[in-house]
mmCIF file of C-alpha atoms in Angstrom:
data_model
loop_
_atom_site.group_PDB
_atom_site.id
_atom_site.type_symbol
_atom_site.label_atom_id
_atom_site.label_comp_id
_atom_site.label_asym_id
_atom_site.label_seq_id
_atom_site.Cartn_x
_atom_site.Cartn_y
_atom_site.Cartn_z
ATOM 1 C CA MET T 1 2.081 -25.110 28.058
ATOM 2 C CA GLU T 2 2.334 -28.349 26.467
ATOM 3 C CA ILE T 3 1.876 -29.053 22.852
ATOM 4 C CA LYS T 4 0.155 -32.493 22.107
ATOM 5 C CA SER T 5 -0.039 -34.257 18.831
ATOM 6 C CA LYS T 6 -3.638 -35.392 18.315
ATOM 7 C CA LEU T 7 -5.260 -37.298 15.358
ATOM 8 C CA VAL T 8 -7.184 -35.077 13.085
ATOM 9 C CA SER T 9 -10.163 -37.715 13.333
ATOM 10 C CA GLU T 10 -10.073 -37.045 17.280
ATOM 11 C CA LEU T 11 -10.796 -33.343 17.031
ATOM 12 C CA ILE T 12 -14.431 -32.011 17.328
ATOM 13 C CA PRO T 13 -15.379 -28.711 15.425
ATOM 14 C CA TYR T 14 -17.534 -26.493 17.724
ATOM 15 C CA ALA T 15 -21.002 -26.529 16.416
ATOM 16 C CA SER T 16 -21.648 -23.009 17.282
ATOM 17 C CA ASN T 17 -18.463 -21.568 15.887
ATOM 18 C CA SER T 18 -19.403 -18.194 14.197
ATOM 19 C CA ARG T 19 -16.383 -17.726 12.215
ATOM 20 C CA THR T 20 -16.540 -19.127 8.700
ATOM 21 C CA HIS T 21 -13.969 -20.387 6.329
ATOM 22 C CA SER T 22 -14.324 -20.295 2.604
ATOM 23 C CA ASP T 23 -12.562 -23.030 0.505
ATOM 24 C CA ALA T 24 -10.245 -20.273 -0.860
ATOM 25 C CA GLN T 25 -9.159 -19.380 2.675
ATOM 26 C CA VAL T 26 -8.666 -22.846 3.771
ATOM 27 C CA ALA T 27 -6.486 -23.401 0.634
ATOM 28 C CA GLN T 28 -4.407 -20.284 1.657
ATOM 29 C CA ILE T 29 -3.932 -21.712 5.272
ATOM 30 C CA ALA T 30 -2.943 -25.040 3.721
ATOM 31 C CA ALA T 31 -0.360 -23.233 1.502
ATOM 32 C CA SER T 32 0.893 -21.370 4.512
ATOM 33 C CA ILE T 33 1.239 -24.692 6.627
ATOM 34 C CA ARG T 34 3.117 -26.252 3.642
ATOM 35 C CA GLU T 35 5.546 -23.239 3.427
ATOM 36 C CA PHE T 36 6.034 -22.386 7.106
ATOM 37 C CA GLY T 37 5.065 -25.506 8.845
ATOM 38 C CA TRP T 38 2.958 -25.687 12.030
ATOM 39 C CA THR T 39 3.293 -22.196 13.637
ATOM 40 C CA ASN T 40 0.188 -22.042 15.665
ATOM 41 C CA PRO T 41 -1.392 -25.196 17.354
ATOM 42 C CA ILE T 42 -4.974 -25.825 17.422
ATOM 43 C CA LEU T 43 -6.541 -24.916 20.846
ATOM 44 C CA ILE T 44 -8.988 -27.516 22.177
ATOM 45 C CA ASP T 45 -10.768 -28.372 25.478
ATOM 46 C CA LYS T 46 -10.351 -31.506 27.521
ATOM 47 C CA ASP T 47 -13.020 -33.090 25.385
ATOM 48 C CA ASN T 48 -11.314 -32.350 22.111
ATOM 49 C CA SER T 49 -13.670 -29.669 21.166
ATOM 50 C CA ILE T 50 -12.071 -26.944 19.014
ATOM 51 C CA ILE T 51 -11.802 -23.487 20.611
ATOM 52 C CA ALA T 52 -9.584 -21.935 18.059
ATOM 53 C CA GLY T 53 -8.157 -23.264 14.739
ATOM 54 C CA HIS T 54 -11.062 -24.582 12.790
ATOM 55 C CA GLY T 55 -9.451 -23.173 9.724
ATOM 56 C CA ARG T 56 -6.219 -24.962 10.457
ATOM 57 C CA LEU T 57 -8.121 -28.206 11.050
ATOM 58 C CA LEU T 58 -9.735 -27.872 7.526
ATOM 59 C CA ALA T 59 -6.465 -27.021 5.813
ATOM 60 C CA ALA T 60 -4.690 -30.178 7.646
ATOM 61 C CA ARG T 61 -7.430 -32.376 6.259
ATOM 62 C CA ASN T 62 -6.928 -30.775 2.858
ATOM 63 C CA LEU T 63 -3.327 -31.694 3.191
ATOM 64 C CA GLY T 64 -4.070 -35.307 4.191
ATOM 65 C CA MET T 65 -2.274 -34.891 7.603
ATOM 66 C CA GLU T 66 -3.242 -37.490 10.200
ATOM 67 C CA LYS T 67 -1.909 -35.520 13.214
ATOM 68 C CA VAL T 68 -1.953 -32.023 14.272
ATOM 69 C CA PRO T 69 -0.340 -30.125 17.147
ATOM 70 C CA THR T 70 -2.707 -29.003 19.793
ATOM 71 C CA ILE T 71 -2.830 -27.249 23.152
ATOM 72 C CA VAL T 72 -5.392 -28.260 25.691
ATOM 73 C CA LEU T 73 -6.856 -25.371 27.525
ATOM 74 C CA ASP T 74 -8.518 -27.190 30.621
ATOM 75 C CA HIS T 75 -8.449 -24.016 32.803
ATOM 76 C CA LEU T 76 -11.315 -22.279 31.216
ATOM 77 C CA SER T 77 -15.027 -22.188 32.330
ATOM 78 C CA LYS T 78 -17.686 -23.007 29.816
ATOM 79 C CA ALA T 79 -18.339 -19.274 29.138
ATOM 80 C CA GLN T 80 -14.765 -18.410 28.938
ATOM 81 C CA GLN T 81 -14.335 -21.104 26.391
ATOM 82 C CA ARG T 82 -17.204 -19.804 24.225
ATOM 83 C CA ALA T 83 -16.040 -16.179 24.606
ATOM 84 C CA LEU T 84 -12.415 -17.136 23.557
ATOM 85 C CA VAL T 85 -13.861 -18.877 20.363
ATOM 86 C CA ILE T 86 -15.061 -15.250 19.300
ATOM 87 C CA ALA T 87 -12.332 -13.185 20.970
ATOM 88 C CA ASP T 88 -9.548 -15.262 19.322
ATOM 89 C CA ASN T 89 -10.755 -14.096 15.945
ATOM 90 C CA LYS T 90 -12.004 -10.626 16.792
ATOM 91 C CA LEU T 91 -8.908 -9.401 18.774
ATOM 92 C CA ALA T 92 -6.735 -10.207 15.599
ATOM 93 C CA LEU T 93 -9.037 -8.338 13.330
ATOM 94 C CA ASN T 94 -8.689 -5.113 15.502
ATOM 95 C CA ALA T 95 -5.059 -4.800 14.406
ATOM 96 C CA GLU T 96 -4.168 -2.421 11.771
ATOM 97 C CA TRP T 97 -1.535 -2.190 9.009
ATOM 98 C CA ASP T 98 1.295 0.465 8.965
ATOM 99 C CA PHE T 99 0.942 0.482 5.161
ATOM 100 C CA GLU T 100 4.345 2.062 4.469
ATOM 101 C CA LEU T 101 6.203 -0.584 6.485
ATOM 102 C CA LEU T 102 3.764 -3.102 4.749
ATOM 103 C CA SER T 103 4.804 -1.773 1.345
ATOM 104 C CA SER T 104 8.511 -1.653 1.966
ATOM 105 C CA GLU T 105 8.388 -5.279 3.584
ATOM 106 C CA ILE T 106 6.475 -6.656 0.746
ATOM 107 C CA ALA T 107 8.701 -4.923 -1.911
ATOM 108 C CA TRP T 108 11.852 -6.541 -0.197
ATOM 109 C CA LEU T 109 10.446 -9.967 -0.348
ATOM 110 C CA ASP T 110 9.447 -9.446 -3.883
ATOM 111 C CA ASN T 111 12.512 -7.701 -5.200
ATOM 112 C CA GLU T 112 15.323 -9.260 -3.359
ATOM 113 C CA ASN T 113 13.829 -12.828 -2.473
ATOM 114 C CA GLN T 114 11.327 -13.570 -5.366
ATOM 115 C CA PHE T 115 9.155 -14.789 -2.596
ATOM 116 C CA ASN T 116 5.896 -16.195 -3.428
ATOM 117 C CA LEU T 117 3.552 -13.244 -2.239
ATOM 118 C CA SER T 118 0.423 -15.327 -2.712
ATOM 119 C CA LEU T 119 1.620 -16.811 0.530
ATOM 120 C CA LEU T 120 0.892 -13.587 2.454
ATOM 121 C CA GLY T 121 -2.833 -13.968 2.140
ATOM 122 C CA PHE T 122 -3.488 -10.636 0.103
ATOM 123 C CA ASP T 123 -5.127 -11.100 -3.455
ATOM 124 C CA GLU T 124 -3.365 -9.622 -6.363
ATOM 125 C CA THR T 125 -5.345 -6.428 -6.284
ATOM 126 C CA GLU T 126 -4.637 -5.835 -2.754
ATOM 127 C CA LEU T 127 -0.802 -6.602 -3.346
ATOM 128 C CA GLY T 128 -0.833 -4.240 -6.203
ATOM 129 C CA ASN T 129 -2.485 -1.365 -4.180
ATOM 130 C CA ILE T 130 -0.069 -1.951 -1.240
ATOM 131 C CA LEU T 131 3.028 -1.889 -3.404
ATOM 132 C CA LEU T 132 1.665 1.416 -4.889
ATOM 133 C CA THR T 133 1.323 3.056 -1.414
ATOM 134 C CA ASN T 134 3.408 6.159 -1.459
ATOM 135 C CA ASN T 135 5.453 4.898 -4.196
ATOM 136 C CA PHE T 136 5.896 7.746 -6.473
ATOM 137 C CA GLU T 137 7.206 7.172 -10.052
ATOM 138 C CA PRO T 138 9.994 9.506 -11.346
ATOM 139 C CA ALA T 139 9.027 12.694 -12.898
ATOM 140 C CA HIS T 140 10.619 14.541 -16.020
ATOM 141 C CA GLU T 141 13.411 16.982 -16.324
ATOM 142 C CA GLY T 142 11.009 19.115 -17.990
ATOM 143 C CA ASP T 143 8.940 19.635 -14.838
ATOM 144 C CA GLN T 144 11.906 21.223 -13.048
ATOM 145 C CA THR T 145 12.831 24.866 -13.177
ATOM 146 C CA ARG T 146 16.436 26.027 -14.242
ATOM 147 C CA LEU T 147 17.894 27.695 -11.119
ATOM 148 C CA ASP T 148 20.778 29.316 -13.221
ATOM 149 C CA GLU T 149 18.289 31.641 -15.284
ATOM 150 C CA LYS T 150 16.510 34.700 -14.182
ATOM 151 C CA LYS T 151 12.801 34.306 -14.319
ATOM 152 C CA PRO T 152 10.849 36.734 -16.551
ATOM 153 C CA ILE T 153 8.304 38.869 -14.494
ATOM 154 C CA ILE T 154 5.690 41.101 -16.183
ATOM 155 C CA CYS T 155 4.423 44.061 -14.073
ATOM 156 C CA PRO T 156 0.819 44.007 -13.792
ATOM 157 C CA GLU T 157 0.487 47.649 -14.042
ATOM 158 C CA CYS T 158 2.847 48.668 -17.031
ATOM 159 C CA HIS T 159 3.320 45.251 -18.459
ATOM 160 C CA HIS T 160 6.956 45.801 -18.517
ATOM 161 C CA GLU T 161 8.923 42.543 -18.524
ATOM 162 C CA PHE T 162 11.943 42.348 -16.241
ATOM 163 C CA ARG T 163 13.931 39.377 -14.948
ATOM 164 C CA VAL T 164 14.708 38.522 -11.407
ATOM 165 C CA MET V 1 25.044 0.359 3.105
ATOM 166 C CA ASN V 2 23.385 -2.692 1.900
ATOM 167 C CA SER V 3 25.420 -3.736 -1.155
ATOM 168 C CA ALA V 4 22.099 -5.357 -2.522
ATOM 169 C CA CYS V 5 20.288 -2.028 -2.426
ATOM 170 C CA ASN V 6 19.521 -0.796 -6.047
ATOM 171 C CA LEU V 7 19.636 3.008 -5.882
ATOM 172 C CA LYS V 8 18.162 5.240 -8.238
ATOM 173 C CA ILE V 9 18.142 9.036 -8.116
ATOM 174 C CA ASP V 10 15.725 10.776 -10.619
ATOM 175 C CA TRP V 11 13.698 13.741 -11.097
ATOM 176 C CA ALA V 12 10.755 13.805 -8.562
ATOM 177 C CA SER V 13 7.267 15.304 -8.984
ATOM 178 C CA THR V 14 5.810 17.892 -6.662
ATOM 179 C CA GLU V 15 3.263 15.435 -5.326
ATOM 180 C CA ALA V 16 6.284 13.222 -4.271
ATOM 181 C CA ALA V 17 8.251 16.033 -2.651
ATOM 182 C CA GLN V 18 5.327 17.206 -0.732
ATOM 183 C CA TYR V 19 4.571 13.639 0.529
ATOM 184 C CA ALA V 20 8.320 13.374 1.545
ATOM 185 C CA CYS V 21 8.437 16.625 3.297
ATOM 186 C CA LYS V 22 5.175 16.145 5.077
ATOM 187 C CA ASN V 23 5.900 12.700 6.306
ATOM 188 C CA TRP V 24 9.797 12.587 6.630
ATOM 189 C CA HIS V 25 11.017 16.089 7.622
ATOM 190 C CA TYR V 26 10.560 17.647 11.002
ATOM 191 C CA THR V 27 9.148 20.712 9.656
ATOM 192 C CA GLN V 28 6.499 18.821 7.731
ATOM 193 C CA LYS V 29 6.578 21.599 5.135
ATOM 194 C CA MET V 30 7.727 21.731 1.613
ATOM 195 C CA PRO V 31 9.924 24.794 0.706
ATOM 196 C CA ASN V 32 9.985 26.590 -2.708
ATOM 197 C CA ALA V 33 11.971 24.160 -4.737
ATOM 198 C CA GLY V 34 12.563 24.615 -8.579
ATOM 199 C CA VAL V 35 14.694 21.310 -8.740
ATOM 200 C CA LYS V 36 13.453 18.220 -7.016
ATOM 201 C CA PHE V 37 15.174 14.910 -7.045
ATOM 202 C CA GLY V 38 13.581 11.710 -5.832
ATOM 203 C CA ILE V 39 15.437 8.728 -4.180
ATOM 204 C CA TRP V 40 14.352 5.247 -5.009
ATOM 205 C CA GLU V 41 15.774 2.094 -3.330
ATOM 206 C CA ASN V 42 14.933 -1.233 -4.828
ATOM 207 C CA LYS V 43 12.126 0.575 -6.755
ATOM 208 C CA ILE V 44 10.723 2.054 -3.428
ATOM 209 C CA PHE V 45 10.480 5.912 -3.286
ATOM 210 C CA VAL V 46 12.396 6.783 -0.014
ATOM 211 C CA GLY V 47 12.918 10.415 -0.131
ATOM 212 C CA VAL V 48 13.751 13.667 -1.813
ATOM 213 C CA ILE V 49 16.395 16.293 -2.161
ATOM 214 C CA LEU V 50 15.367 19.728 -3.112
ATOM 215 C CA PHE V 51 17.121 22.672 -4.492
ATOM 216 C CA GLY V 52 15.784 26.267 -5.018
ATOM 217 C CA ILE V 53 16.843 29.776 -5.340
ATOM 218 C CA GLY V 54 16.580 30.313 -1.635
ATOM 219 C CA ALA V 55 16.344 33.459 0.391
ATOM 220 C CA ALA V 56 17.650 36.571 -1.316
ATOM 221 C CA ASN V 57 20.219 37.295 1.347
ATOM 222 C CA ALA V 58 21.562 33.789 1.242
ATOM 223 C CA THR V 59 22.046 33.473 -2.286
ATOM 224 C CA ASN V 60 23.001 36.852 -3.220
ATOM 225 C CA GLY V 61 26.428 36.294 -5.000
ATOM 226 C CA LYS V 62 28.035 39.465 -4.300
ATOM 227 C CA LYS V 63 29.306 38.328 -0.915
ATOM 228 C CA TYR V 64 31.326 35.572 -2.924
ATOM 229 C CA GLY V 65 32.470 37.723 -5.587
ATOM 230 C CA LEU V 66 29.713 36.855 -8.099
ATOM 231 C CA PRO V 67 27.941 39.708 -9.919
ATOM 232 C CA GLU V 68 24.411 38.631 -8.985
ATOM 233 C CA LYS V 69 21.981 36.001 -8.205
ATOM 234 C CA ASN V 70 21.332 32.955 -10.389
ATOM 235 C CA ALA V 71 24.837 31.728 -9.963
ATOM 236 C CA ILE V 72 23.986 30.324 -6.414
ATOM 237 C CA ALA V 73 21.343 27.731 -5.499
ATOM 238 C CA GLU V 74 20.372 26.478 -2.181
ATOM 239 C CA LEU V 75 19.851 22.913 -1.014
ATOM 240 C CA VAL V 76 16.501 23.668 0.620
ATOM 241 C CA ARG V 77 15.499 20.166 2.019
ATOM 242 C CA VAL V 78 16.554 16.527 2.348
ATOM 243 C CA ALA V 79 13.710 14.550 3.442
ATOM 244 C CA MET V 80 14.098 10.708 3.654
ATOM 245 C CA ARG V 81 12.403 7.777 5.242
ATOM 246 C CA ARG V 82 13.810 6.638 8.521
ATOM 247 C CA ASP V 83 14.874 3.247 7.012
ATOM 248 C CA HIS V 84 16.672 4.294 4.010
ATOM 249 C CA GLN V 85 19.693 2.444 3.281
ATOM 250 C CA THR V 86 22.021 4.631 1.237
ATOM 251 C CA PRO V 87 24.215 7.398 3.096
ATOM 252 C CA VAL V 88 22.442 10.748 2.745
ATOM 253 C CA SER V 89 25.823 12.220 1.544
ATOM 254 C CA LYS V 90 26.016 9.973 -1.487
ATOM 255 C CA CYS V 91 22.458 10.676 -2.596
ATOM 256 C CA VAL V 92 23.320 14.385 -2.204
ATOM 257 C CA SER V 93 26.426 13.922 -4.229
ATOM 258 C CA ILE V 94 24.643 12.266 -7.008
ATOM 259 C CA ALA V 95 21.958 14.949 -6.985
ATOM 260 C CA ILE V 96 24.308 17.772 -7.240
ATOM 261 C CA LYS V 97 25.973 16.211 -10.300
ATOM 262 C CA MET V 98 22.517 16.055 -11.973
ATOM 263 C CA LEU V 99 21.746 19.617 -10.897
ATOM 264 C CA LYS V 100 25.022 20.839 -12.626
ATOM 265 C CA LYS V 101 23.805 19.272 -15.804
ATOM 266 C CA GLN V 102 20.483 20.684 -15.515
ATOM 267 C CA SER V 103 21.510 24.248 -14.475
ATOM 268 C CA PRO V 104 25.041 24.509 -15.916
ATOM 269 C CA ASN V 105 25.700 28.218 -15.078
ATOM 270 C CA LEU V 106 25.396 27.523 -11.389
ATOM 271 C CA ARG V 107 28.827 28.160 -9.605
ATOM 272 C CA MET V 108 27.761 27.264 -6.019
ATOM 273 C CA LEU V 109 25.325 25.849 -3.677
ATOM 274 C CA ILE V 110 24.601 26.986 -0.133
ATOM 275 C CA SER V 111 22.899 25.031 2.527
ATOM 276 C CA PHE V 112 22.051 25.593 6.470
ATOM 277 C CA ALA V 113 21.874 23.269 9.358
ATOM 278 C CA ASP V 114 19.248 24.132 11.891
ATOM 279 C CA THR V 115 21.135 24.929 15.129
ATOM 280 C CA GLU V 116 17.590 25.142 16.845
ATOM 281 C CA GLN V 117 17.179 21.287 16.089
ATOM 282 C CA GLY V 118 20.618 20.528 17.233
ATOM 283 C CA HIS V 119 21.740 19.734 13.774
ATOM 284 C CA HIS V 120 25.582 20.372 12.967
ATOM 285 C CA GLY V 121 25.539 19.636 9.340
ATOM 286 C CA GLY V 122 26.718 15.960 9.210
ATOM 287 C CA ILE V 123 25.545 15.416 5.717
ATOM 288 C CA TYR V 124 27.525 18.343 4.510
ATOM 289 C CA GLN V 125 30.719 17.317 6.470
ATOM 290 C CA ALA V 126 30.286 13.827 4.987
ATOM 291 C CA GLY V 127 30.083 15.446 1.498
ATOM 292 C CA ASN V 128 33.140 17.831 2.043
ATOM 293 C CA TRP V 129 31.140 21.084 1.857
ATOM 294 C CA ILE V 130 32.900 24.159 3.132
ATOM 295 C CA TYR V 131 31.789 25.424 6.523
ATOM 296 C CA THR V 132 31.621 29.178 6.845
ATOM 297 C CA GLY V 133 30.254 29.619 10.316
ATOM 298 C CA VAL V 134 26.842 30.594 11.644
ATOM 299 C CA SER V 135 24.379 32.947 9.820
ATOM 300 C CA THR V 136 23.082 35.916 11.493
ATOM 301 C CA SER V 137 20.231 35.373 13.893
ATOM 302 C CA ASP V 138 16.828 35.879 12.269
ATOM 303 C CA ARG V 139 13.174 36.899 13.532
ATOM 304 C CA VAL V 140 10.492 34.551 13.443
ATOM 305 C CA PHE V 141 6.911 35.586 13.719
ATOM 306 C CA ILE V 142 4.438 33.243 15.756
ATOM 307 C CA ILE V 143 0.964 33.940 14.282
ATOM 308 C CA LYS V 144 -1.913 31.761 15.467
ATOM 309 C CA GLY V 145 0.661 29.264 16.823
ATOM 310 C CA GLU V 146 2.549 28.811 13.534
ATOM 311 C CA ARG V 147 6.046 30.136 12.877
ATOM 312 C CA LYS V 148 6.225 32.485 9.848
ATOM 313 C CA HIS V 149 9.236 34.181 8.244
ATOM 314 C CA ALA V 150 9.506 37.678 7.480
ATOM 315 C CA LYS V 151 8.978 36.901 3.896
ATOM 316 C CA THR V 152 5.435 35.491 4.614
ATOM 317 C CA ILE V 153 4.708 38.597 6.578
ATOM 318 C CA HIS V 154 5.623 40.688 3.793
ATOM 319 C CA SER V 155 3.837 38.814 1.251
ATOM 320 C CA ASN V 156 0.592 39.047 3.253
ATOM 321 C CA LYS V 157 1.181 42.831 3.324
ATOM 322 C CA TRP V 158 1.284 42.699 7.139
ATOM 323 C CA VAL V 159 3.660 45.034 9.167
ATOM 324 C CA GLN V 160 6.563 43.374 10.749
ATOM 325 C CA SER V 161 5.704 44.840 14.152
ATOM 326 C CA GLU V 162 4.320 42.948 17.064
ATOM 327 C CA GLU V 163 2.017 45.630 18.069
ATOM 328 C CA TRP V 164 0.585 45.759 14.484
ATOM 329 C CA LEU V 165 0.249 42.053 14.183
ATOM 330 C CA LYS V 166 -1.514 41.802 17.668
ATOM 331 C CA ALA V 167 -3.998 44.593 16.609
ATOM 332 C CA HIS V 168 -4.844 43.259 13.099
ATOM 333 C CA VAL V 169 -3.857 39.385 12.833
ATOM 334 C CA ASP V 170 -3.686 37.662 16.051
ATOM 335 C CA PRO V 171 -3.811 39.154 19.532
ATOM 336 C CA ASN V 172 -1.227 36.544 20.763
ATOM 337 C CA ALA V 173 1.326 37.352 17.910
ATOM 338 C CA LYS V 174 4.845 37.152 19.028
ATOM 339 C CA ILE V 175 8.288 37.987 17.507
ATOM 340 C CA ILE V 176 11.027 35.812 18.499
ATOM 341 C CA LYS V 177 14.715 35.877 17.707
ATOM 342 C CA THR V 178 16.214 32.544 16.497
ATOM 343 C CA PRO V 179 19.802 31.698 16.697
ATOM 344 C CA GLY V 180 21.717 31.619 13.391
ATOM 345 C CA LYS V 181 22.237 28.352 11.347
ATOM 346 C CA HIS V 182 25.249 26.642 10.303
ATOM 347 C CA ARG V 183 26.136 27.798 6.845
ATOM 348 C CA TYR V 184 27.893 25.252 4.255
ATOM 349 C CA LEU V 185 29.100 25.990 0.832
ATOM 350 C CA MET V 186 29.605 23.711 -2.125
ATOM 351 C CA PRO V 187 31.643 25.170 -4.923
ATOM 352 C CA LEU V 188 30.662 23.787 -8.432
ATOM 353 C CA ASP V 189 33.955 24.506 -10.173
ATOM 354 C CA ALA V 190 37.572 24.926 -9.288
ATOM 355 C CA GLU V 191 37.692 28.739 -9.718
ATOM 356 C CA MET V 192 34.692 29.065 -7.361
ATOM 357 C CA LYS V 193 36.382 26.835 -4.570
ATOM 358 C CA GLU V 194 39.593 28.991 -4.633
ATOM 359 C CA ARG V 195 37.324 31.919 -4.102
ATOM 360 C CA ILE V 196 35.356 30.744 -1.028
ATOM 361 C CA ILE V 197 38.112 28.789 0.622
ATOM 362 C CA PRO V 198 39.252 32.050 2.455
ATOM 363 C CA PHE V 199 35.726 31.911 4.237
ATOM 364 C CA SER V 200 36.387 28.307 5.499
ATOM 365 C CA LYS V 201 36.184 27.542 9.238
ATOM 366 C CA PRO V 202 36.634 24.142 11.118
ATOM 367 C CA TYR V 203 33.512 21.959 10.994
ATOM 368 C CA PRO V 204 31.251 22.244 14.149
ATOM 369 C CA LYS V 205 30.976 19.263 16.339
ATOM 370 C CA ARG V 206 27.728 17.332 16.778
ATOM 371 C CA VAL V 207 25.826 18.416 19.836
ATOM 372 C CA LYS V 208 26.342 14.969 21.617
ATOM 373 C CA ASP V 209 30.160 15.465 21.054
ATOM 374 C CA GLN V 210 29.864 19.025 22.473
ATOM 375 C CA ALA V 211 27.933 17.869 25.400
ATOM 376 C CA ALA V 212 30.624 15.431 26.240
ATOM 377 C CA SER V 213 33.299 18.002 26.544
ATOM 378 C CA ASN V 214 30.979 20.677 27.879
ATOM 379 C CA PRO V 215 27.566 19.263 29.324
ATOM 380 C CA ASP V 216 26.284 22.869 29.877
ATOM 381 C CA ALA V 217 26.277 23.228 26.088
ATOM 382 C CA LEU V 218 23.620 20.622 25.454
ATOM 383 C CA GLY V 219 20.567 22.286 23.897
ATOM 384 C CA SER V 220 17.772 20.837 21.922
ATOM 385 C CA GLU V 221 18.756 17.721 20.175
ATOM 386 C CA THR V 222 15.560 16.536 18.131
ATOM 387 C CA LEU V 223 17.433 15.452 14.971
ATOM 388 C CA THR V 224 15.454 14.725 11.844
ATOM 389 C CA HIS V 225 15.251 11.112 10.681
ATOM 390 C CA THR V 226 17.790 11.977 7.903
ATOM 391 C CA LEU V 227 20.186 13.585 10.137
ATOM 392 C CA GLN V 228 20.115 10.643 12.615
ATOM 393 C CA ASN V 229 21.044 8.239 9.863
ATOM 394 C CA LEU V 230 24.293 9.782 8.625
ATOM 395 C CA GLY V 231 27.169 8.077 7.012
ATOM 396 C CA PRO V 232 28.448 4.940 5.704
ATOM 397 C CA THR V 233 27.693 2.923 9.041
ATOM 398 C CA LYS V 234 24.017 3.080 8.346
#
């Protein structure tokens, strides 16, 4: 599969793209491209119409890029092309998180690398909740029971107290 | 061990202990535990080490020349995440030091490795516990598909008879005999160590190592995450 560099001005957004991109999300994608570089080329058809990557194109424009990497998918029927516009978004949404591992990974990025967590795409509330997942705080010594002392037990019948 | 790992061992809440046992121990159950230590690596909660008074026959001091109970505690559970970085034996060692301060009159600890799960007690061997052989076999009651110990049968005021349990509790109730468990002791003072040294036996080998020399000896080998992650090579 060949990656071709194309002028941003050449690419044509698909008019019936049902996926929307807020300004905030486009800014997140732009920040991601700035940090990680291009990791995911824009998918286009032979006429330069975008199949997947509308958000990436908007981010590239925000970053003032002239050219972007693309992959031309010229083997799809018109129906397959329109289906892929939807499936490319929806299939990714169907994945789930393992919150225990997610929490551990984000904590590692945060504690050991001081990585900018805003680049991950979670807002601050979400990050806070993820980091709290299963992360219990220490308790107090007073919550524990001494194991070297006999415990007082009161007989429910005669109310005599004895220790076991 | 990752040298960058920031280890913290501190008191744990019941909630934290329950979570760790449910998610990170093969039994998925939390035993009675009076003292609960939590383990945090880089501020992330990764497990618990629990101590309790244990079963009466296990922690009865008379066998070891102690006048009564309350001088012996049992290490009843180590439940840690699969990806913890610190060797288990190091965490146990720190927890024992803290326990000695919290319950200073304890003279000895006891713990068991479950032979049914193929455990040989690697964490105890790594921590120089004294091995004293396999405990006597036990009876386990299968009630409604769940394993129950004699203590539970007794506390429910049930009779420890298969016939009685079938008639009154579960028509499919069964009593099965379980193999004994590897017993390890940790003296908490020099005099106690002298006292239990005569009980000492050579450490048992891992099931894998046994199998290498005697393939017929290979039994169940479902190690807990904790026991799979032994020693400083982790």
